């Protein structure tokens, strides 16, 4: 009886491993197109935060920490706050294929920081982090770039998302390959790409936010810090743009949206 029991246990342990290996072998290797469909550089982006005073504060390529003017005067000189609540080095879209099926990959490149020796607060380092969001091409049909004025929140269904680190942003081939190693399309994936957009054509101003949100639990990914207002998290709500947003010239974001909708 003991021998039979051991046989059953071993079968239960080994069988799932074999099944998973078969699943991996049956999935075609992903291939990325060399063409970049669209790209927004961080140097063209300004981050804005509505402070606690209340006043608006801005930083190049980053959302300032939410604080009073007195606190902001101190924090803006602190290296540990230099990257803000969130920041963007660039946003890029490219196409990948699993077999013959195409997918779009949206990459939000950011910088993160930490101490090499946290207990002593020594060795402060800044490292790149690339958040990637994978979706079927049909999802971008939800984006209507013909609208020149207004505020919109697009919820685009994802098939996978995640991030890669320990790469150099200038070595595109390297980080694209790292994404291809990790990205695997899933059926019924429970995450969405939330894309808040406010377009003001006459003022040549466009504002946006970009992050992933779980459809059920409302968890947030793809941002450096998930902020709260009066104790309530505002990511996933339209009022997010009343407190935090990135801003670029209208013409650039309009072209970005057009590229997404035409891809």
PDB file of N, CA and C in Angstrom, residues 225-263:
ATOM      1  N   UNK A 225       4.865  55.343  -7.751  1.00  0.00           N
ATOM      2  CA  UNK A 225       4.137  55.428  -6.486  1.00  0.00           C
ATOM      3  C   UNK A 225       2.650  55.582  -6.784  1.00  0.00           C
ATOM      4  N   UNK A 226       1.834  54.793  -6.121  1.00  0.00           N
ATOM      5  CA  UNK A 226       0.380  54.904  -6.262  1.00  0.00           C
ATOM      6  C   UNK A 226      -0.118  55.838  -5.169  1.00  0.00           C
ATOM      7  N   UNK A 227      -0.545  57.027  -5.572  1.00  0.00           N
ATOM      8  CA  UNK A 227      -0.896  58.065  -4.608  1.00  0.00           C
ATOM      9  C   UNK A 227      -2.365  58.019  -4.192  1.00  0.00           C
ATOM     10  N   UNK A 228      -2.621  58.603  -3.025  1.00  0.00           N
ATOM     11  CA  UNK A 228      -3.981  58.728  -2.507  1.00  0.00           C
ATOM     12  C   UNK A 228      -4.295  60.199  -2.257  1.00  0.00           C
ATOM     13  N   UNK A 229      -5.558  60.539  -2.383  1.00  0.00           N
ATOM     14  CA  UNK A 229      -6.041  61.876  -2.061  1.00  0.00           C
ATOM     15  C   UNK A 229      -7.104  61.722  -0.979  1.00  0.00           C
ATOM     16  N   UNK A 230      -6.877  62.394   0.149  1.00  0.00           N
ATOM     17  CA  UNK A 230      -7.781  62.282   1.302  1.00  0.00           C
ATOM     18  C   UNK A 230      -8.021  60.820   1.686  1.00  0.00           C
ATOM     19  N   UNK A 231      -6.939  60.044   1.624  1.00  0.00           N
ATOM     20  CA  UNK A 231      -7.007  58.652   2.048  1.00  0.00           C
ATOM     21  C   UNK A 231      -7.576  57.691   1.032  1.00  0.00           C
ATOM     22  N   UNK A 232      -7.947  58.186  -0.155  1.00  0.00           N
ATOM     23  CA  UNK A 232      -8.529  57.320  -1.177  1.00  0.00           C
ATOM     24  C   UNK A 232      -7.638  57.299  -2.418  1.00  0.00           C
ATOM     25  N   UNK A 233      -7.433  56.108  -2.945  1.00  0.00           N
ATOM     26  CA  UNK A 233      -6.645  55.972  -4.159  1.00  0.00           C
ATOM     27  C   UNK A 233      -7.445  56.494  -5.352  1.00  0.00           C
ATOM     28  N   UNK A 234      -6.815  57.280  -6.201  1.00  0.00           N
ATOM     29  CA  UNK A 234      -7.546  57.888  -7.315  1.00  0.00           C
ATOM     30  C   UNK A 234      -7.132  57.322  -8.671  1.00  0.00           C
ATOM     31  N   UNK A 235      -6.151  56.423  -8.690  1.00  0.00           N
ATOM     32  CA  UNK A 235      -5.855  55.747  -9.955  1.00  0.00           C
ATOM     33  C   UNK A 235      -7.054  54.891 -10.341  1.00  0.00           C
ATOM     34  N   UNK A 236      -7.380  54.904 -11.607  1.00  0.00           N
ATOM     35  CA  UNK A 236      -8.569  54.219 -12.088  1.00  0.00           C
ATOM     36  C   UNK A 236      -9.795  55.099 -12.117  1.00  0.00           C
ATOM     37  N   UNK A 237      -9.638  56.361 -11.689  1.00  0.00           N
ATOM     38  CA  UNK A 237     -10.758  57.301 -11.680  1.00  0.00           C
ATOM     39  C   UNK A 237     -10.428  58.499 -12.569  1.00  0.00           C
ATOM     40  N   UNK A 238     -11.451  59.112 -13.141  1.00  0.00           N
ATOM     41  CA  UNK A 238     -11.245  60.262 -14.027  1.00  0.00           C
ATOM     42  C   UNK A 238     -10.594  61.429 -13.286  1.00  0.00           C
ATOM     43  N   UNK A 239     -10.855  61.553 -11.982  1.00  0.00           N
ATOM     44  CA  UNK A 239     -10.315  62.680 -11.218  1.00  0.00           C
ATOM     45  C   UNK A 239      -8.802  62.601 -11.016  1.00  0.00           C
ATOM     46  N   UNK A 240      -8.185  61.498 -11.404  1.00  0.00           N
ATOM     47  CA  UNK A 240      -6.724  61.404 -11.334  1.00  0.00           C
ATOM     48  C   UNK A 240      -6.072  62.591 -12.013  1.00  0.00           C
ATOM     49  N   UNK A 241      -6.630  63.001 -13.154  1.00  0.00           N
ATOM     50  CA  UNK A 241      -6.045  64.092 -13.931  1.00  0.00           C
ATOM     51  C   UNK A 241      -6.240  65.452 -13.268  1.00  0.00           C
ATOM     52  N   UNK A 242      -7.039  65.508 -12.206  1.00  0.00           N
ATOM     53  CA  UNK A 242      -7.176  66.751 -11.448  1.00  0.00           C
ATOM     54  C   UNK A 242      -5.988  66.975 -10.519  1.00  0.00           C
ATOM     55  N   UNK A 243      -5.156  65.944 -10.344  1.00  0.00           N
ATOM     56  CA  UNK A 243      -4.053  66.029  -9.386  1.00  0.00           C
ATOM     57  C   UNK A 243      -2.690  65.691  -9.991  1.00  0.00           C
ATOM     58  N   UNK A 244      -2.648  64.743 -10.914  1.00  0.00           N
ATOM     59  CA  UNK A 244      -1.375  64.315 -11.495  1.00  0.00           C
ATOM     60  C   UNK A 244      -1.554  64.085 -12.992  1.00  0.00           C
ATOM     61  N   UNK A 245      -0.667  64.645 -13.802  1.00  0.00           N
ATOM     62  CA  UNK A 245      -0.694  64.308 -15.225  1.00  0.00           C
ATOM     63  C   UNK A 245       0.634  64.684 -15.877  1.00  0.00           C
ATOM     64  N   UNK A 246       0.891  64.031 -17.001  1.00  0.00           N
ATOM     65  CA  UNK A 246       2.012  64.390 -17.861  1.00  0.00           C
ATOM     66  C   UNK A 246       1.480  65.246 -19.007  1.00  0.00           C
ATOM     67  N   UNK A 247       2.306  66.192 -19.452  1.00  0.00           N
ATOM     68  CA  UNK A 247       1.875  67.131 -20.494  1.00  0.00           C
ATOM     69  C   UNK A 247       2.908  67.179 -21.611  1.00  0.00           C
ATOM     70  N   UNK A 248       2.412  67.176 -22.849  1.00  0.00           N
ATOM     71  CA  UNK A 248       3.259  67.343 -24.026  1.00  0.00           C
ATOM     72  C   UNK A 248       2.501  68.208 -25.029  1.00  0.00           C
ATOM     73  N   UNK A 249       3.175  68.697 -26.079  1.00  0.00           N
ATOM     74  CA  UNK A 249       2.460  69.447 -27.108  1.00  0.00           C
ATOM     75  C   UNK A 249       1.342  68.607 -27.727  1.00  0.00           C
ATOM     76  N   UNK A 250       0.237  69.239 -27.985  1.00  0.00           N
ATOM     77  CA  UNK A 250      -0.937  68.558 -28.542  1.00  0.00           C
ATOM     78  C   UNK A 250      -0.591  67.778 -29.806  1.00  0.00           C
ATOM     79  N   UNK A 251       0.187  68.397 -30.687  1.00  0.00           N
ATOM     80  CA  UNK A 251       0.483  67.765 -31.975  1.00  0.00           C
ATOM     81  C   UNK A 251       1.188  66.426 -31.794  1.00  0.00           C
ATOM     82  N   UNK A 252       2.042  66.317 -30.762  1.00  0.00           N
ATOM     83  CA  UNK A 252       2.766  65.071 -30.539  1.00  0.00           C
ATOM     84  C   UNK A 252       1.846  63.957 -30.057  1.00  0.00           C
ATOM     85  N   UNK A 253       1.002  64.248 -29.086  1.00  0.00           N
ATOM     86  CA  UNK A 253       0.109  63.207 -28.580  1.00  0.00           C
ATOM     87  C   UNK A 253      -0.951  62.857 -29.620  1.00  0.00           C
ATOM     88  N   UNK A 254      -1.402  63.856 -30.374  1.00  0.00           N
ATOM     89  CA  UNK A 254      -2.382  63.581 -31.428  1.00  0.00           C
ATOM     90  C   UNK A 254      -1.796  62.611 -32.450  1.00  0.00           C
ATOM     91  N   UNK A 255      -0.533  62.848 -32.832  1.00  0.00           N
ATOM     92  CA  UNK A 255       0.123  61.947 -33.783  1.00  0.00           C
ATOM     93  C   UNK A 255       0.316  60.571 -33.175  1.00  0.00           C
ATOM     94  N   UNK A 256       0.599  60.531 -31.879  1.00  0.00           N
ATOM     95  CA  UNK A 256       0.764  59.263 -31.163  1.00  0.00           C
ATOM     96  C   UNK A 256      -0.536  58.463 -31.193  1.00  0.00           C
ATOM     97  N   UNK A 257      -1.646  59.131 -30.902  1.00  0.00           N
ATOM     98  CA  UNK A 257      -2.949  58.469 -30.931  1.00  0.00           C
ATOM     99  C   UNK A 257      -3.307  58.013 -32.344  1.00  0.00           C
ATOM    100  N   UNK A 258      -2.991  58.852 -33.320  1.00  0.00           N
ATOM    101  CA  UNK A 258      -3.295  58.486 -34.710  1.00  0.00           C
ATOM    102  C   UNK A 258      -2.499  57.242 -35.111  1.00  0.00           C
ATOM    103  N   UNK A 259      -1.233  57.189 -34.682  1.00  0.00           N
ATOM    104  CA  UNK A 259      -0.411  56.025 -35.007  1.00  0.00           C
ATOM    105  C   UNK A 259      -0.989  54.769 -34.386  1.00  0.00           C
ATOM    106  N   UNK A 260      -1.437  54.874 -33.133  1.00  0.00           N
ATOM    107  CA  UNK A 260      -2.032  53.715 -32.473  1.00  0.00           C
ATOM    108  C   UNK A 260      -3.292  53.257 -33.198  1.00  0.00           C
ATOM    109  N   UNK A 261      -4.145  54.202 -33.550  1.00  0.00           N
ATOM    110  CA  UNK A 261      -5.418  53.830 -34.169  1.00  0.00           C
ATOM    111  C   UNK A 261      -5.248  53.358 -35.607  1.00  0.00           C
ATOM    112  N   UNK A 262      -4.151  53.760 -36.273  1.00  0.00           N
ATOM    113  CA  UNK A 262      -3.913  53.340 -37.653  1.00  0.00           C
ATOM    114  C   UNK A 262      -3.056  52.081 -37.749  1.00  0.00           C
ATOM    115  N   UNK A 263      -2.514  51.639 -36.607  1.00  0.00           N
ATOM    116  CA  UNK A 263      -1.601  50.501 -36.650  1.00  0.00           C
ATOM    117  C   UNK A 263      -2.356  49.202 -36.854  1.00  0.00           C
TER     118      UNK A 263
END
